[in-house]
Coordinates of C-alpha atoms in Angstrom, one line a residue:
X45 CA 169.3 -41.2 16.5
X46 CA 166.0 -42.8 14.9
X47 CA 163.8 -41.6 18.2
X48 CA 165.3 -37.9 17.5
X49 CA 164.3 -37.9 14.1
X50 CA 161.3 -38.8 14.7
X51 CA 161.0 -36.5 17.1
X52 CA 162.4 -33.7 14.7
X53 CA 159.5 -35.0 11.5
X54 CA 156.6 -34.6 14.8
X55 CA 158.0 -31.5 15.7
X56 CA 157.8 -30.1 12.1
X57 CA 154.5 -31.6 11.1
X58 CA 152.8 -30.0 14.3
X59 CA 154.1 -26.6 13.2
X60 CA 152.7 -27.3 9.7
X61 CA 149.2 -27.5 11.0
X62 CA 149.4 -24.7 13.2
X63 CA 150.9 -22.4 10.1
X64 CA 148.0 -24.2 7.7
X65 CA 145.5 -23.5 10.9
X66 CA 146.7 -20.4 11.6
X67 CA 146.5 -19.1 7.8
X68 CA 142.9 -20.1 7.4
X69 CA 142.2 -18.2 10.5
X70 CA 143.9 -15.4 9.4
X71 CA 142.0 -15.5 5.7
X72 CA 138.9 -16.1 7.5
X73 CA 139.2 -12.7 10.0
X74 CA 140.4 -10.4 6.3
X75 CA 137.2 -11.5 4.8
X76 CA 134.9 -10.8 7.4
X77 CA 136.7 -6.8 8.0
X78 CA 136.0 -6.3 4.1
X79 CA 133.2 -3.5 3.1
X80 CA 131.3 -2.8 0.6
X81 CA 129.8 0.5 0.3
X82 CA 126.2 0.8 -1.2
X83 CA 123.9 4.2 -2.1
X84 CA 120.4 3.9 -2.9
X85 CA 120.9 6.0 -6.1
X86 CA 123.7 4.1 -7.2
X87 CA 126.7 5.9 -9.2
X88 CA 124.7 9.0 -10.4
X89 CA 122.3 11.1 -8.6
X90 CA 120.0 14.0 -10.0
X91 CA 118.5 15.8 -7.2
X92 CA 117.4 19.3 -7.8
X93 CA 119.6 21.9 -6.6
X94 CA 117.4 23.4 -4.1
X95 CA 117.4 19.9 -2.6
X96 CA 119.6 19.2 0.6
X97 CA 121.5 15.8 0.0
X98 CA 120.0 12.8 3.1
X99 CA 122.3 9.9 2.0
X100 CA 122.4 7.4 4.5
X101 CA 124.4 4.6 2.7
X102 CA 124.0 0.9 3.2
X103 CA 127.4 -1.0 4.1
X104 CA 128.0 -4.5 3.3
X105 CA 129.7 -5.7 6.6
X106 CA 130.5 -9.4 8.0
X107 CA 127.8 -10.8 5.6
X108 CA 125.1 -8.4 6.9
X109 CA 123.5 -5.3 5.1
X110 CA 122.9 -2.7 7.4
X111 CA 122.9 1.1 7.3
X112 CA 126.1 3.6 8.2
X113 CA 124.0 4.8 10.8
X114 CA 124.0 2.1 12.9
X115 CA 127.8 1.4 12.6
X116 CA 128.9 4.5 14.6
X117 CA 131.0 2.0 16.9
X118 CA 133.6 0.0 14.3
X119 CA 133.6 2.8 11.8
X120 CA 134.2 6.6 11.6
X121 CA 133.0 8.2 8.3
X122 CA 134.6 11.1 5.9
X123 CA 132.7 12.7 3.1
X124 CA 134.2 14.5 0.2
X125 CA 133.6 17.2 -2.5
X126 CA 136.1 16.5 -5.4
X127 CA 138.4 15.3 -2.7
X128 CA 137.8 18.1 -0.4
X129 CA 136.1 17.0 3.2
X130 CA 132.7 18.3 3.2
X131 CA 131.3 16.3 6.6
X132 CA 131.6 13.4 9.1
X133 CA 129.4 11.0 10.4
X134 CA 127.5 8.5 8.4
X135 CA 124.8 10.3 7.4
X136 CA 125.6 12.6 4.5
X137 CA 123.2 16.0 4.8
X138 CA 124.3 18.5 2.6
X139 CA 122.4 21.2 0.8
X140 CA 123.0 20.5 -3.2
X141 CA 124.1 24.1 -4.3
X142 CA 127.1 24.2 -2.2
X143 CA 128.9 21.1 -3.8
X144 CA 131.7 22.3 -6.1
X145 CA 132.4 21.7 -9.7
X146 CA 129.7 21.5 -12.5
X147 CA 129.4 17.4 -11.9
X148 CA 130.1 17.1 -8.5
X149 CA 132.1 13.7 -7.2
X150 CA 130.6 13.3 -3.9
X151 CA 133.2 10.2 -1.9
X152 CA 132.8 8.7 1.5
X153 CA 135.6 7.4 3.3
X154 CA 135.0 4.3 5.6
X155 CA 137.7 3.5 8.5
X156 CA 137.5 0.6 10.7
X157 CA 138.6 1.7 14.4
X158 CA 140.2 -1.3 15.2
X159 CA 142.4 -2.3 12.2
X160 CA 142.4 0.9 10.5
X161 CA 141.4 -0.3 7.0
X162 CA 140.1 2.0 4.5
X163 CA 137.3 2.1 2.2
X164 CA 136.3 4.0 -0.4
X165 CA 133.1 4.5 -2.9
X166 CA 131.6 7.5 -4.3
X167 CA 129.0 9.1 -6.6
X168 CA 128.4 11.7 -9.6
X169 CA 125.9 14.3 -8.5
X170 CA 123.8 15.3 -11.6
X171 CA 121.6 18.0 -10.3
X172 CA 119.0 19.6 -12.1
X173 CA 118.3 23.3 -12.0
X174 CA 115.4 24.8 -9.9
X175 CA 114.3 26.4 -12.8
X176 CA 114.6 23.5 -15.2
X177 CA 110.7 22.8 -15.4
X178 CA 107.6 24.1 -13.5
X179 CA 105.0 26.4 -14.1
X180 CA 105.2 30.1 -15.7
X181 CA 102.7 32.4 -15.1
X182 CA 102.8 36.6 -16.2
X183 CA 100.3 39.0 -14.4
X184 CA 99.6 42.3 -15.0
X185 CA 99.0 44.2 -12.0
X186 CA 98.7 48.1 -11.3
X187 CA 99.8 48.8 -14.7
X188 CA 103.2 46.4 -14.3
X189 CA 103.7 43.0 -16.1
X190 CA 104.5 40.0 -13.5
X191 CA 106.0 36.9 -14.3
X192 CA 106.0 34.0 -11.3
X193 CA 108.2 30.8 -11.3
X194 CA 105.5 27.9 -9.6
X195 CA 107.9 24.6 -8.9
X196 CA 106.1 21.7 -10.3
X197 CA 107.0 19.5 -6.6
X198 CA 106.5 21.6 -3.7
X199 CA 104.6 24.6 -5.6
X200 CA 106.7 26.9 -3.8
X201 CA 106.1 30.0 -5.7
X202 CA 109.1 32.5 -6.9
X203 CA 107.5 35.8 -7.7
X204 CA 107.8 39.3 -9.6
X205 CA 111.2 37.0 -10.5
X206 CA 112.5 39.2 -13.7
X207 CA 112.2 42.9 -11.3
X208 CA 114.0 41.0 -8.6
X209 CA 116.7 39.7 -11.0
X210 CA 117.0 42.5 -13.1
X211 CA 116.6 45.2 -11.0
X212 CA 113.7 46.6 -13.9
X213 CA 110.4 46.8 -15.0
X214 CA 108.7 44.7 -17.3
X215 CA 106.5 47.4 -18.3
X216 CA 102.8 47.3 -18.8
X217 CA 102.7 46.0 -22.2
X218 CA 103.8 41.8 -21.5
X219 CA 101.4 39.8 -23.9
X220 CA 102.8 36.0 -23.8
X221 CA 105.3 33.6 -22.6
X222 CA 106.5 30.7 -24.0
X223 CA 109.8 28.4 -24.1
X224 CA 111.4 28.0 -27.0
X225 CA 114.7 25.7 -27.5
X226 CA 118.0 25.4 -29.6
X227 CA 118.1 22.4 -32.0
X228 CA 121.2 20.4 -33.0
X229 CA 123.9 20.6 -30.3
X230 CA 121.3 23.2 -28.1
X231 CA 118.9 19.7 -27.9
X232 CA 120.9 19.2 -24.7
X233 CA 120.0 22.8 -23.0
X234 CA 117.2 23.8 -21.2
X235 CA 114.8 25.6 -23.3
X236 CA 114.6 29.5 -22.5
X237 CA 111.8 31.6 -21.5
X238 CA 110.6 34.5 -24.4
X239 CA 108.6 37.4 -22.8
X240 CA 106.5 39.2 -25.7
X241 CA 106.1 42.5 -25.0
X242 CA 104.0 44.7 -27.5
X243 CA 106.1 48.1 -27.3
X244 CA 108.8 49.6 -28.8
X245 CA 111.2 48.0 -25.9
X246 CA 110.7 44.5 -27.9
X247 CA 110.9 40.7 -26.7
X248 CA 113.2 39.6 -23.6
X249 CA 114.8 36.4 -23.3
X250 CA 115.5 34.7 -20.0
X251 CA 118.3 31.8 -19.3
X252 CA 116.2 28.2 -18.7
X253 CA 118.2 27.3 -15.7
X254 CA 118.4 30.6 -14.0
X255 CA 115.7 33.0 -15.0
X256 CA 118.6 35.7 -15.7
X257 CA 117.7 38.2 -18.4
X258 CA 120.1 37.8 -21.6
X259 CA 119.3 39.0 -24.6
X260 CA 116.4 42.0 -26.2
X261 CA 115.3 40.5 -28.9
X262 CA 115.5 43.9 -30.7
X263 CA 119.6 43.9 -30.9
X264 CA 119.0 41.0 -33.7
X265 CA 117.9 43.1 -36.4
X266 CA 120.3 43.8 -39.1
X267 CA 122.5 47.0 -37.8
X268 CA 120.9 47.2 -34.6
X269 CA 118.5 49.0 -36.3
X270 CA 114.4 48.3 -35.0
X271 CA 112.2 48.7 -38.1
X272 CA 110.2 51.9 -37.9
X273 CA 107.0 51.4 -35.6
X274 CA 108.2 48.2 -34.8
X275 CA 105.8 46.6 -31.6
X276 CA 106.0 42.9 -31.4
X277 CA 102.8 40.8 -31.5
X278 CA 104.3 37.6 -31.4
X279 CA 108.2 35.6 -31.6
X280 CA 107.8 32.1 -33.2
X281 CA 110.9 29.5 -33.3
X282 CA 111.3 26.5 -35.5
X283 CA 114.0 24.5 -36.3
X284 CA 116.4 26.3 -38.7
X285 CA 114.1 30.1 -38.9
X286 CA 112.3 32.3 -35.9
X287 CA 109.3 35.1 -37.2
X288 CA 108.5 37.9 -35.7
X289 CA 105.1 39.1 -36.0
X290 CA 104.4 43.1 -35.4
X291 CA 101.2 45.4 -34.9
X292 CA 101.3 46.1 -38.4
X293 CA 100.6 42.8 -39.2
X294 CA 104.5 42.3 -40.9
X295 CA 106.7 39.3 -40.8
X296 CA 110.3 39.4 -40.4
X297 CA 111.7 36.3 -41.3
X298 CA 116.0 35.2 -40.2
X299 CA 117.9 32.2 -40.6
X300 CA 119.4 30.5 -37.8
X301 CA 123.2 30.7 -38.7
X302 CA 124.1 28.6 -35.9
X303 CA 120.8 26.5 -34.2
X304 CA 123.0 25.2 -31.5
X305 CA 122.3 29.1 -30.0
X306 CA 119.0 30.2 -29.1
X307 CA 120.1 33.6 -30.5
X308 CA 121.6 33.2 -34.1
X309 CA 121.5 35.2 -36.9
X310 CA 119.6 38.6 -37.7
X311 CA 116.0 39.7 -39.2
X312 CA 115.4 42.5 -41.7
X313 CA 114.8 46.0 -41.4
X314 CA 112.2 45.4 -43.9
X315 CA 109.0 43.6 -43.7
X316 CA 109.0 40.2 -46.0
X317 CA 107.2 40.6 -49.0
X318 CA 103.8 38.5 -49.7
X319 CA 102.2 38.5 -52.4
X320 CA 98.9 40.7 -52.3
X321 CA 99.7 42.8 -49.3
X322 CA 98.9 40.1 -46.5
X323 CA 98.7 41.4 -43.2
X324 CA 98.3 39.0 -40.2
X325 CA 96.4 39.6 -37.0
X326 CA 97.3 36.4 -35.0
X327 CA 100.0 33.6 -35.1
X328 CA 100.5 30.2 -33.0
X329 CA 103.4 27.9 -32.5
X330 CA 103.6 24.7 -34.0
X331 CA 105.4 21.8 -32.7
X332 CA 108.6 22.4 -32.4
X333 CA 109.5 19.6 -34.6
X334 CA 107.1 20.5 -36.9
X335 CA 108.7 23.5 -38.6
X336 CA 105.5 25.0 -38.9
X337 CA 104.4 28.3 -37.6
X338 CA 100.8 29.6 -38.4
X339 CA 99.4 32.8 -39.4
X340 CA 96.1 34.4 -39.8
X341 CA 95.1 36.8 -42.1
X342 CA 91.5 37.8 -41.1
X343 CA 90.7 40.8 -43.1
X344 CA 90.8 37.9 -46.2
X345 CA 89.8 35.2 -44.0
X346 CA 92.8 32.6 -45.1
X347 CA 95.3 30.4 -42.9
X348 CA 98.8 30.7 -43.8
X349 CA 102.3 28.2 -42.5
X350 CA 105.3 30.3 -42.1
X351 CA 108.0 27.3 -42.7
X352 CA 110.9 26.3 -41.5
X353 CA 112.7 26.5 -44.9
X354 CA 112.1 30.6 -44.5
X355 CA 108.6 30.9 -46.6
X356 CA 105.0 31.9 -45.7
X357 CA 102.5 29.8 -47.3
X358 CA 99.1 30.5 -48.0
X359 CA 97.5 26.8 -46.8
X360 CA 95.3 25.2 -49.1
X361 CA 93.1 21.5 -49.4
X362 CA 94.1 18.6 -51.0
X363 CA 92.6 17.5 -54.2
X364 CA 90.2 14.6 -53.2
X365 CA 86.5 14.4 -51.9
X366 CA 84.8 17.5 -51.9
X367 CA 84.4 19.3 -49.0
X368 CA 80.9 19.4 -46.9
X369 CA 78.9 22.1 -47.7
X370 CA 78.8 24.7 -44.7
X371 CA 82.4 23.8 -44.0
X372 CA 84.8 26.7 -43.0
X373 CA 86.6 27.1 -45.7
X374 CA 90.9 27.6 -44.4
X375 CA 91.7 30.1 -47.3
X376 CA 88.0 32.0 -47.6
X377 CA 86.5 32.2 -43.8
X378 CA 83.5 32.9 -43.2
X379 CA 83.8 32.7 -39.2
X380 CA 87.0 34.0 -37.0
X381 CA 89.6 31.6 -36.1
X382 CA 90.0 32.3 -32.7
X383 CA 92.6 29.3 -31.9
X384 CA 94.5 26.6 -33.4
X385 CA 95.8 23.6 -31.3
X386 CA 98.8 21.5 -32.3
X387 CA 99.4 17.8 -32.4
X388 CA 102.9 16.7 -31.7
X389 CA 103.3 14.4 -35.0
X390 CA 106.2 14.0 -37.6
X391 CA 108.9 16.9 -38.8
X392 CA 107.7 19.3 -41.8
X393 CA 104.3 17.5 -41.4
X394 CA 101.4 18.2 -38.2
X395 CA 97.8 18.1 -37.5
X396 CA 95.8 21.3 -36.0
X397 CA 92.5 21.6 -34.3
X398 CA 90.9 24.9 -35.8
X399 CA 88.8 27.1 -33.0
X400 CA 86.2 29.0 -35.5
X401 CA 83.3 31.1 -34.0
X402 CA 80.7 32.6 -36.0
X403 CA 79.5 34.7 -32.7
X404 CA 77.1 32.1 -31.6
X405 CA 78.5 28.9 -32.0
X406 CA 82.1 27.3 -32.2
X407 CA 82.9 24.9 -34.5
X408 CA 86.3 22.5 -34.4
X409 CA 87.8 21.7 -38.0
X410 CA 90.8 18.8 -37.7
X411 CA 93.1 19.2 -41.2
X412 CA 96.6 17.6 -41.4
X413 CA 99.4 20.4 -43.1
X414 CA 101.9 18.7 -45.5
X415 CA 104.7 20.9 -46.4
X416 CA 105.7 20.5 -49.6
X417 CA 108.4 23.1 -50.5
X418 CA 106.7 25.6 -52.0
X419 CA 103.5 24.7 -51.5
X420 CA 101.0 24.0 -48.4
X421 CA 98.4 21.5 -49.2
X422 CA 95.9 20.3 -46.3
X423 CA 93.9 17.2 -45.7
X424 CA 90.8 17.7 -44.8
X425 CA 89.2 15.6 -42.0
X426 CA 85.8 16.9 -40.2
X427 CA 84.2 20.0 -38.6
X428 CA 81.6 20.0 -36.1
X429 CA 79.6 22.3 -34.0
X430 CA 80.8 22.4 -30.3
X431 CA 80.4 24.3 -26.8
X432 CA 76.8 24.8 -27.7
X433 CA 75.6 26.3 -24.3
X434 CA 78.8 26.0 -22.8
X435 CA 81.7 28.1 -24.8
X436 CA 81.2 31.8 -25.1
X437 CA 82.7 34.3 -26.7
X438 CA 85.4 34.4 -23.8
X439 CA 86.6 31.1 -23.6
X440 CA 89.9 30.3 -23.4
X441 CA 91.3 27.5 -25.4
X442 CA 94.1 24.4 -24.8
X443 CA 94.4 21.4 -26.9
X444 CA 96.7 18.7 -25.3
X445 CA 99.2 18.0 -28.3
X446 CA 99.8 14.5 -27.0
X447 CA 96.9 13.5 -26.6
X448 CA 94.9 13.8 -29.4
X449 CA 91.4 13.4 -28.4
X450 CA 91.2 15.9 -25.2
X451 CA 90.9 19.9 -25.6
X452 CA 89.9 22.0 -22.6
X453 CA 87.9 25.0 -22.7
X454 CA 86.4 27.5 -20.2
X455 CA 82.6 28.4 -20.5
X456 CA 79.3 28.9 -18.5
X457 CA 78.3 31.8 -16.7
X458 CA 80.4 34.8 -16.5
X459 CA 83.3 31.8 -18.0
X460 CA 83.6 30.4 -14.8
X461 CA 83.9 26.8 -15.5
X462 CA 86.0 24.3 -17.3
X463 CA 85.0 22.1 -19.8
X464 CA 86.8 18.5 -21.5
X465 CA 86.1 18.3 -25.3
X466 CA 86.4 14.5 -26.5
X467 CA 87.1 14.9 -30.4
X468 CA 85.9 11.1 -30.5
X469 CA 83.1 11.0 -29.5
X470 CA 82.1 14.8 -29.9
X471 CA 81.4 15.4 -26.3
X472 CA 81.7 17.8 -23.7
X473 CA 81.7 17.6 -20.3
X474 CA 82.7 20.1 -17.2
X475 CA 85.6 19.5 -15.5
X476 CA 85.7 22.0 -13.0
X477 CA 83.7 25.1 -11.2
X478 CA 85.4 28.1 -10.6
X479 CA 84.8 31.2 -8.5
X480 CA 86.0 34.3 -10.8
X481 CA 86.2 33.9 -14.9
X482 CA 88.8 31.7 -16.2
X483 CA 92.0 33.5 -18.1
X484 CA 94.9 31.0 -18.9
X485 CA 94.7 27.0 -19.2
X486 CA 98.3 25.6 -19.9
X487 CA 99.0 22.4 -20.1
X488 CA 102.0 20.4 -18.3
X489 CA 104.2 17.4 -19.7
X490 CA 106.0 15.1 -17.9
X491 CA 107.2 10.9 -17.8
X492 CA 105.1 9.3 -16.8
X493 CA 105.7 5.6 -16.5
X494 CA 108.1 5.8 -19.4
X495 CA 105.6 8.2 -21.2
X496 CA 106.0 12.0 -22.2
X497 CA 102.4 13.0 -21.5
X498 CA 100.3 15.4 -20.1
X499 CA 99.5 15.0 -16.6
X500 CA 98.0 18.4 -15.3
X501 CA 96.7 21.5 -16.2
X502 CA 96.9 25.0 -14.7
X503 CA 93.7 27.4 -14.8
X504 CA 94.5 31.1 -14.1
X505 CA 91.8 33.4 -12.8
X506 CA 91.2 36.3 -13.1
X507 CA 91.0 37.3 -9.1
X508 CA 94.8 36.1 -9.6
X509 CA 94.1 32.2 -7.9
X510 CA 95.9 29.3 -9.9
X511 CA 94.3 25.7 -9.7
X512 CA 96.5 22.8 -10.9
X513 CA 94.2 19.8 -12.1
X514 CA 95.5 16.6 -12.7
X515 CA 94.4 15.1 -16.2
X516 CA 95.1 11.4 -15.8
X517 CA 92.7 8.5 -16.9
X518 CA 91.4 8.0 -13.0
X519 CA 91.9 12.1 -12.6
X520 CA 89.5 12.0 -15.4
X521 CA 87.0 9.4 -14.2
X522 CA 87.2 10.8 -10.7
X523 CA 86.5 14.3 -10.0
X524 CA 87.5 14.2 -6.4
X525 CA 91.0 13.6 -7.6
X526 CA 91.4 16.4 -10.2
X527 CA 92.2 19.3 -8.0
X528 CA 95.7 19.2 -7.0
X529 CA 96.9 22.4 -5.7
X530 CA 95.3 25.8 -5.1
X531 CA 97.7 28.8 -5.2
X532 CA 96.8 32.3 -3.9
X533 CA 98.9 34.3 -6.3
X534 CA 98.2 37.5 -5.5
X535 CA 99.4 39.3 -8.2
X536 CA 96.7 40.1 -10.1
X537 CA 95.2 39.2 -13.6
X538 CA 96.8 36.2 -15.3
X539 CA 97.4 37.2 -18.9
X540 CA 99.3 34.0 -20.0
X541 CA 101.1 31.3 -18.7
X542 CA 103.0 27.9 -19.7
X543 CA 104.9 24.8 -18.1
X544 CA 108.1 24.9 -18.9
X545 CA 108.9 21.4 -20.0
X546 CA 113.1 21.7 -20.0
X547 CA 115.5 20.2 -22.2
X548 CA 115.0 20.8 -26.2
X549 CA 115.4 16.8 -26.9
X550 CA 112.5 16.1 -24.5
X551 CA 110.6 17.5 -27.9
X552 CA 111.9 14.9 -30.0
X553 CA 109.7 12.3 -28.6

């Protein structure tokens, strides 16, 4: 009886070990069959969406990292579109504009051949528009205005784009183009593109992520009603108030009733009134963020700020050391102001470069604009002559308004050549030789190592090439490294271009 219950505890305690044996086994194998699922991009991706998708994801496997591709054998692989199957095979390649939904949910679905267990990890597809950013150039050729889309990556050009969208002409009478963005909510959009055309047909604005025609610019004057000999000269939007400049030297002045839209509220059918029968001939953007937009009577030679509180200001200086003698005086001229470059500084408060030329000679004047209400007081800093021998009475003008302390300029013979202006130090230098006169200098921004700055530059000429220029410190130092890319255009004379920099809160830093 003893012997069998011994035999009996031997029995049990040998199936105890081969249970406890068996289950580490068993917990061993369940561990070693587990994946993980890895993409390079982690949980959100932003390709653009002319990109074609190449995700080859890593998989986490028996305590190796290797890719899908190479796991053909133990797994098979699904991929879905907000949980509709899209491909197979490990290797995801799949153009970007034919995923559904506006935030695409991109899954792959991992099967092991032998055991069948299933695994499961996906990603957010952020993708930007084609059109978010790149280069905007309008030509006018037989007697038709142009505008070309240049992408900023591949400089893959899209041209004549608003005829092949709209199915119209622009007409012959295209003058400017510029981006202009919502504020408040509208930070968030891409900015849109505003044609300014000088006829009785009025302003266009194009969508900033497709380049579709939306709104004349016209239909917002009170009653649908255009003022009588109404031409646009120039469309200028701040903050809370747009202008709209004519050929009769008018403003028309509306308030933004909702700033979220990049179309809200209506102007006058009358001209604003200002005082003593002001008429302006020219007008340039501020900063966005500046609320500033400036105007140029030069029949009295003075400098005016059209404000973001719905005034026009006549700009004058500050009380405090007297100015040089000899200095161009901003509100009696006795040269033409023939540009004004803006400095990306502080809201309601900016600094300008002031372009004068007396016909011989240019001269720069820096002066800081303080809006104060009702009044539009200036501090005074310097003028200097510049571009003596090398600026003409052609050159084209483009003041980096990041970067302080570097303006461009075209010059030389027949304005063939591009030239750096150093404020610091006072200094020119040329930057570049060209074949045919220089028409348009724009300047791009972009991030650069954490940094909105201004990278590159594009030169138009007037045999219809474009050059893009890189503007970097060692771009700068080296001029083997400044030309980038040379496009053949083809579409005859550049009349103005830009880089259109994207969404509106990218201008709040």
């Amino acid at each position: 009886m003893k012997q069998s219950k011994l035999y009996t505890l031997v029995v049990l305690f040998f199936l105890l070990v081969t249970s406890c044996y068996k289950d580490k086994g068993n917990y061993a194998y369940e561990e070693l069959n587990k994946v993980k699922i890895l993409f390079d991009g982690g949980a959100f991706i932003s390709p653009r969406s002319v990109d074609t998708l190449d995700i080859n994801p890593r998989i986490v496997y028996r305590g190796d990292t290797v890719r899908a591709s190479t796991l053909t054998e133990t797994f098979s692989f699904t991929w879905y579109c907000n949980n509709k199957e899209i491909a197979t095979g490990p290797v995801l390649d799949y153009p970007v504009r034919e995923l559904t939904g506006i935030r695409p949910y991109v899954k792959l679905k991992v099967v092991n051949k032998k055991d069948e267990s299933t695994f499961l990890e996906g990603f957010t597809v952020d993708a930007i528009p084609v059109y978010l950013t790149g280069w905007v150039v309008l030509t006018k050729k037989d007697n038709r205005s142009i505008i070309s889309f240049i992408d900023p990556m591949t400089y893959e050009v899209t041209e004549d784009f608003y005829t092949t969208i709209s199915g119209e002409e622009l007409g012959p009478n295209a003058i400017e183009v510029k981006e202009h963005w919502m504020s408040g909510g509208g930070l968030s959009n891409p900015g849109n593109i505003l044609i300014v055309r000088n006829d009785a047909a009025g302003n266009l604005e194009l969508d900033g992520n497709n380049l579709n025609p939306i709104y004349k610019t016209n239909t917002f004057f009170l009653g649908n009603t255009v003022p009588e000999d109404f031409r646009p000269r120039g469309e200028f939007y701040m903050w809370d108030y747009s202008m709209m400049l004519d050929d009769n030297g008018n403003i028309y002045t509306r308030k933004h009733v909702n700033s979220a839209y990049s179309q809200s509220g209506v102007y006058p059918n009358k001209p604003m009134f200002i005082p003593g029968g002001v008429k302006f001939d020219k007008g340039w953007d501020g900063t966005f963020m500046s609320g500033h937009t400036i105007l140029y009577d030069k029949t009295r030679g003075k400098l005016f700020i059209g404000t973001d509180r719905g005034l026009v200001l006549p700009i004058s200086y500050m009380p405090g050391p007297p100015i040089p003698p000899g200095t161009t005086l901003i509100d009696a001229m006795d040269k033409e102001l023939v540009y004004v470059g803006a400095l990306k500084q502080g809201r309601f408060t900016s600094s300008y470069y002031l372009i004068f030329f007396n016909g011989s000679q240019h001269f720069v004047q820096k002066i800081m604009a303080i809006d104060q209400f009702y009044t539009m007081p200036a501090l005074f800093f310097y003028e200097m002559p510049f571009g003596a021998g090398t600026a003409n009475a052609q050159s084209i003008f483009c003041q980096l308004p990041r970067i302080e302390n570097y303006m461009f300029y075209s010059g030389g013979t027949d304005n063939k050549k591009l030239y750096l202006f150093e404020h610091g130090p006072g200094s020119s230098s040329e930057y570049y030789s060209f074949d045919s006169p220089i028409k348009t200098i724009s300047a791009a921004q972009n991030m650069v190592m954490g940094v909105f700055t201004h990278d590159q530059i594009m030169v138009g000429l007037e045999n219809g090439d474009l050059y893009i220029l890189g503007t970097l410190s060692d771009e700068i130092a080296d001029p083997a490294r400044r030309l980038k890319k040379k496009i053949v255009l083809n579409k005859g004379v550049p009349v103005s271009s830009m880089f259109k920099m994207g969404f509106g809160f990218n201008q709040m830093m």
